[in-house]
PDB file of C-alpha atoms in Angstrom:
ATOM      1  CA  MET G   1      69.851  91.776 160.776  1.00 34.00           C
ATOM      2  CA  PRO G   2      72.983  93.909 162.687  1.00 40.00           C
ATOM      3  CA  ASP G   3      72.114  96.269 165.268  1.00 42.00           C
ATOM      4  CA  THR G   4      72.878  99.596 163.877  1.00 50.00           C
ATOM      5  CA  ARG G   5      71.742 101.799 166.572  1.00 52.00           C
ATOM      6  CA  ASN G   6      75.209 102.735 167.796  1.00 63.00           C
ATOM      7  CA  ASN G   7      76.462 103.607 164.179  1.00 85.00           C
ATOM      8  CA  LEU G   8      73.937 106.301 163.686  1.00 94.00           C
ATOM      9  CA  ASN G   9      74.626 110.111 163.856  1.00 96.00           C
ATOM     10  CA  TRP G  10      71.748 111.664 165.545  1.00 97.00           C
ATOM     11  CA  VAL G  11      71.017 115.648 164.199  1.00 96.00           C
ATOM     12  CA  THR G  12      68.360 118.145 165.250  1.00 97.00           C
ATOM     13  CA  CYS G  13      68.555 120.712 162.631  1.00 98.00           C
ATOM     14  CA  ARG G  14      66.721 123.523 160.565  1.00 97.00           C
ATOM     15  CA  PHE G  15      65.845 122.493 156.951  1.00 97.00           C
ATOM     16  CA  GLU G  16      68.551 124.873 155.516  1.00 97.00           C
ATOM     17  CA  GLU G  17      71.371 123.269 157.748  1.00 98.00           C
ATOM     18  CA  MET G  18      70.840 120.050 155.943  1.00 97.00           C
ATOM     19  CA  SER G  19      73.340 119.309 152.874  1.00 96.00           C
ATOM     20  CA  PRO G  20      71.778 118.719 149.670  1.00 96.00           C
ATOM     21  CA  PHE G  21      72.451 115.148 150.058  1.00 97.00           C
ATOM     22  CA  GLN G  22      70.693 114.948 153.373  1.00 97.00           C
ATOM     23  CA  VAL G  23      67.689 116.718 151.834  1.00 96.00           C
ATOM     24  CA  TYR G  24      67.857 114.327 148.919  1.00 95.00           C
ATOM     25  CA  SER G  25      67.792 111.251 151.471  1.00 96.00           C
ATOM     26  CA  LEU G  26      64.974 112.464 153.388  1.00 96.00           C
ATOM     27  CA  LEU G  27      62.741 113.070 150.750  1.00 94.00           C
ATOM     28  CA  LYS G  28      63.772 109.595 149.209  1.00 94.00           C
ATOM     29  CA  LEU G  29      63.142 107.649 152.535  1.00 94.00           C
ATOM     30  CA  ARG G  30      59.766 109.719 153.100  1.00 93.00           C
ATOM     31  CA  GLN G  31      58.500 108.816 149.431  1.00 91.00           C
ATOM     32  CA  GLN G  32      59.835 105.133 149.754  1.00 90.00           C
ATOM     33  CA  ILE G  33      57.502 104.734 152.946  1.00 85.00           C
ATOM     34  CA  PHE G  34      54.682 106.854 152.836  1.00 81.00           C
ATOM     35  CA  ILE G  35      54.051 106.851 149.168  1.00 75.00           C
ATOM     36  CA  ILE G  36      55.211 103.503 147.620  1.00 71.00           C
ATOM     37  CA  GLU G  37      55.104 100.935 150.729  1.00 74.00           C
ATOM     38  CA  GLN G  38      51.992 102.330 152.009  1.00 72.00           C
ATOM     39  CA  GLU G  39      50.337 102.917 148.619  1.00 72.00           C
ATOM     40  CA  CYS G  40      49.185 106.360 149.342  1.00 69.00           C
ATOM     41  CA  ILE G  41      49.390 109.118 146.540  1.00 72.00           C
ATOM     42  CA  PHE G  42      49.401 112.483 148.490  1.00 72.00           C
ATOM     43  CA  PRO G  43      51.470 115.536 148.335  1.00 68.00           C
ATOM     44  CA  GLU G  44      54.405 114.596 150.652  1.00 76.00           C
ATOM     45  CA  ILE G  45      56.422 117.424 149.897  1.00 80.00           C
ATOM     46  CA  ASP G  46      53.855 120.055 151.231  1.00 85.00           C
ATOM     47  CA  GLY G  47      55.901 123.318 151.782  1.00 87.00           C
ATOM     48  CA  LEU G  48      56.219 122.995 155.463  1.00 92.00           C
ATOM     49  CA  ASP G  49      59.793 121.160 155.868  1.00 94.00           C
ATOM     50  CA  PRO G  50      61.531 124.557 155.434  1.00 95.00           C
ATOM     51  CA  VAL G  51      60.050 126.067 158.411  1.00 95.00           C
ATOM     52  CA  CYS G  52      60.151 122.829 160.517  1.00 96.00           C
ATOM     53  CA  LEU G  53      62.708 121.387 163.031  1.00 98.00           C
ATOM     54  CA  HIS G  54      64.055 118.049 161.853  1.00 98.00           C
ATOM     55  CA  ILE G  55      65.574 115.112 163.779  1.00 98.00           C
ATOM     56  CA  LEU G  56      67.486 112.743 161.524  1.00 98.00           C
ATOM     57  CA  ALA G  57      69.332 109.787 162.122  1.00 97.00           C
ATOM     58  CA  LEU G  58      72.180 109.418 159.708  1.00 97.00           C
ATOM     59  CA  ASP G  59      74.533 106.967 158.302  1.00 95.00           C
ATOM     60  CA  GLY G  60      76.892 109.278 156.758  1.00 93.00           C
ATOM     61  CA  ASN G  61      74.705 111.501 154.498  1.00 90.00           C
ATOM     62  CA  GLU G  62      72.130 108.617 154.278  1.00 95.00           C
ATOM     63  CA  VAL G  63      68.814 109.568 156.246  1.00 96.00           C
ATOM     64  CA  LEU G  64      67.662 106.207 158.060  1.00 96.00           C
ATOM     65  CA  ALA G  65      64.957 107.928 160.171  1.00 97.00           C
ATOM     66  CA  ALA G  66      63.591 111.168 160.653  1.00 97.00           C
ATOM     67  CA  THR G  67      60.760 113.109 161.876  1.00 98.00           C
ATOM     68  CA  ARG G  68      59.907 116.859 161.788  1.00 97.00           C
ATOM     69  CA  ILE G  69      58.399 119.098 164.269  1.00 97.00           C
ATOM     70  CA  VAL G  70      55.638 121.701 163.110  1.00 96.00           C
ATOM     71  CA  GLY G  71      55.591 124.849 165.052  1.00 95.00           C
ATOM     72  CA  PRO G  72      52.220 126.068 166.108  1.00 93.00           C
ATOM     73  CA  GLY G  73      49.835 127.825 163.616  1.00 87.00           C
ATOM     74  CA  LEU G  74      52.200 126.840 160.587  1.00 88.00           C
ATOM     75  CA  ASP G  75      50.229 123.827 159.279  1.00 85.00           C
ATOM     76  CA  PRO G  76      46.940 125.366 157.265  1.00 78.00           C
ATOM     77  CA  ASP G  77      45.906 121.734 157.037  1.00 76.00           C
ATOM     78  CA  HIS G  78      45.639 120.826 160.724  1.00 76.00           C
ATOM     79  CA  ALA G  79      43.814 123.578 162.521  1.00 79.00           C
ATOM     80  CA  GLU G  80      43.348 121.025 165.286  1.00 82.00           C
ATOM     81  CA  GLN G  81      46.950 121.410 166.147  1.00 89.00           C
ATOM     82  CA  GLY G  82      45.916 124.792 167.978  1.00 89.00           C
ATOM     83  CA  ASP G  83      48.778 126.451 169.648  1.00 92.00           C
ATOM     84  CA  ARG G  84      50.915 122.984 170.056  1.00 95.00           C
ATOM     85  CA  PRO G  85      54.051 122.057 168.553  1.00 97.00           C
ATOM     86  CA  ALA G  86      53.425 118.897 166.180  1.00 96.00           C
ATOM     87  CA  ILE G  87      55.587 115.852 165.352  1.00 97.00           C
ATOM     88  CA  GLY G  88      54.711 114.610 162.079  1.00 93.00           C
ATOM     89  CA  ARG G  89      56.321 112.536 159.370  1.00 92.00           C
ATOM     90  CA  VAL G  90      57.837 109.984 161.650  1.00 95.00           C
ATOM     91  CA  VAL G  91      59.734 107.502 159.557  1.00 95.00           C
ATOM     92  CA  THR G  92      62.185 104.787 159.869  1.00 95.00           C
ATOM     93  CA  SER G  93      63.878 102.850 157.150  1.00 95.00           C
ATOM     94  CA  GLU G  94      63.049  99.216 156.601  1.00 91.00           C
ATOM     95  CA  VAL G  95      66.503  98.167 157.342  1.00 90.00           C
ATOM     96  CA  LEU G  96      66.236  99.631 161.237  1.00 92.00           C
ATOM     97  CA  ARG G  97      62.771  98.478 161.967  1.00 88.00           C
ATOM     98  CA  GLY G  98      62.675  96.094 165.011  1.00 89.00           C
ATOM     99  CA  GLN G  99      65.561  97.696 166.594  1.00 92.00           C
ATOM    100  CA  GLY G 100      64.036 100.406 168.804  1.00 93.00           C
ATOM    101  CA  ILE G 101      64.854 103.271 166.656  1.00 95.00           C
ATOM    102  CA  GLY G 102      61.244 104.906 166.583  1.00 94.00           C
ATOM    103  CA  ARG G 103      61.343 104.909 170.368  1.00 96.00           C
ATOM    104  CA  VAL G 104      64.847 106.673 170.306  1.00 96.00           C
ATOM    105  CA  LEU G 105      63.508 109.275 167.356  1.00 97.00           C
ATOM    106  CA  MET G 106      60.419 110.057 169.165  1.00 97.00           C
ATOM    107  CA  ALA G 107      62.268 110.481 172.567  1.00 97.00           C
ATOM    108  CA  ARG G 108      64.480 112.973 170.843  1.00 98.00           C
ATOM    109  CA  ALA G 109      61.290 114.739 169.289  1.00 98.00           C
ATOM    110  CA  ILE G 110      59.745 114.985 172.504  1.00 98.00           C
ATOM    111  CA  GLU G 111      62.931 116.509 174.057  1.00 97.00           C
ATOM    112  CA  ALA G 112      63.179 119.099 171.265  1.00 97.00           C
ATOM    113  CA  CYS G 113      59.371 119.977 171.637  1.00 97.00           C
ATOM    114  CA  ALA G 114      60.372 120.731 175.302  1.00 96.00           C
ATOM    115  CA  ASP G 115      63.344 122.760 174.479  1.00 96.00           C
ATOM    116  CA  ASN G 116      61.896 124.810 171.736  1.00 96.00           C
ATOM    117  CA  PHE G 117      58.253 125.062 173.055  1.00 96.00           C
ATOM    118  CA  ALA G 118      58.352 124.930 176.861  1.00 94.00           C
ATOM    119  CA  GLY G 119      55.264 123.951 178.709  1.00 94.00           C
ATOM    120  CA  LYS G 120      53.169 123.078 175.845  1.00 96.00           C
ATOM    121  CA  PRO G 121      51.467 119.735 174.914  1.00 97.00           C
ATOM    122  CA  ILE G 122      52.332 118.101 171.977  1.00 97.00           C
ATOM    123  CA  TYR G 123      49.827 117.276 169.234  1.00 96.00           C
ATOM    124  CA  LEU G 124      50.412 114.128 166.934  1.00 94.00           C
ATOM    125  CA  ASN G 125      48.431 113.278 163.713  1.00 91.00           C
ATOM    126  CA  ALA G 126      49.025 109.256 164.033  1.00 93.00           C
ATOM    127  CA  GLN G 127      47.999 106.521 161.871  1.00 90.00           C
ATOM    128  CA  LEU G 128      45.763 104.317 163.949  1.00 94.00           C
ATOM    129  CA  TYR G 129      47.692 101.155 163.779  1.00 92.00           C
ATOM    130  CA  LEU G 130      50.390 102.919 165.891  1.00 94.00           C
ATOM    131  CA  ARG G 131      47.890 104.211 168.569  1.00 96.00           C
ATOM    132  CA  ASP G 132      49.667 101.708 171.189  1.00 97.00           C
ATOM    133  CA  PHE G 133      53.156 102.701 170.010  1.00 96.00           C
ATOM    134  CA  TYR G 134      52.502 106.622 170.777  1.00 96.00           C
ATOM    135  CA  GLN G 135      50.410 105.773 173.969  1.00 97.00           C
ATOM    136  CA  GLY G 136      53.430 104.190 175.321  1.00 97.00           C
ATOM    137  CA  LEU G 137      55.151 107.441 174.810  1.00 97.00           C
ATOM    138  CA  GLY G 138      52.599 109.298 176.854  1.00 97.00           C
ATOM    139  CA  PHE G 139      50.101 110.345 173.977  1.00 98.00           C
ATOM    140  CA  VAL G 140      46.502 110.237 174.579  1.00 97.00           C
ATOM    141  CA  GLN G 141      44.157 109.807 171.773  1.00 96.00           C
ATOM    142  CA  PHE G 142      41.273 112.823 171.678  1.00 93.00           C
ATOM    143  CA  GLY G 143      38.297 112.910 169.043  1.00 90.00           C
ATOM    144  CA  ASP G 144      37.303 110.137 166.633  1.00 93.00           C
ATOM    145  CA  GLU G 145      39.188 108.146 163.925  1.00 95.00           C
ATOM    146  CA  TYR G 146      39.169 109.952 160.570  1.00 91.00           C
ATOM    147  CA  ASP G 147      40.522 109.043 157.250  1.00 88.00           C
ATOM    148  CA  GLU G 148      43.533 111.320 155.772  1.00 82.00           C
ATOM    149  CA  ASP G 149      44.605 110.024 152.180  1.00 78.00           C
ATOM    150  CA  GLY G 150      43.088 106.846 152.515  1.00 83.00           C
ATOM    151  CA  ILE G 151      44.788 105.691 155.901  1.00 86.00           C
ATOM    152  CA  ALA G 152      42.825 105.658 159.237  1.00 92.00           C
ATOM    153  CA  HIS G 153      44.198 108.476 161.378  1.00 91.00           C
ATOM    154  CA  ILE G 154      43.654 109.686 164.924  1.00 95.00           C
ATOM    155  CA  SER G 155      44.590 113.011 166.877  1.00 94.00           C
ATOM    156  CA  MET G 156      46.768 112.480 169.748  1.00 96.00           C
ATOM    157  CA  GLU G 157      48.277 114.708 172.498  1.00 96.00           C
ATOM    158  CA  ARG G 158      51.046 114.392 174.960  1.00 98.00           C
ATOM    159  CA  PRO G 159      50.479 116.731 178.078  1.00 95.00           C
ATOM    160  CA  ALA G 160      53.031 119.293 178.725  1.00 89.00           C
TER     161      ALA G 160
END
């Protein structure tokens, strides 16, 4: 598989700054991974995207990796987030897996949190199987494992 890391255009933007093609591609990618691949029926389009900061890895208008940062107090379904920004909907296209794109994406998200929410720890609602990946980025689990939409999850925090 070719190494496509150098061909990606990284963008940090608000939802309204995305083109319609980028929005479509983002939602299509998240649907493909979170609903189809993971066989999880849940309301993926949850109303939060318009109030989030997004980090996208683009090939033209095609979104190949993405995440979003939810500001404190914006997600009514995750009160445990508290006054911390949260990184969520972390997704990488199948064609990029194994190339370190997830680490690059998370590093950019952590940097965006530091720029926009200085001095605050970062919250993460992680799928359990990714615990080691997120621990390698400085996140620490707190609380017990829980089920969310049929998938084991844990709460994690990266200290400020």
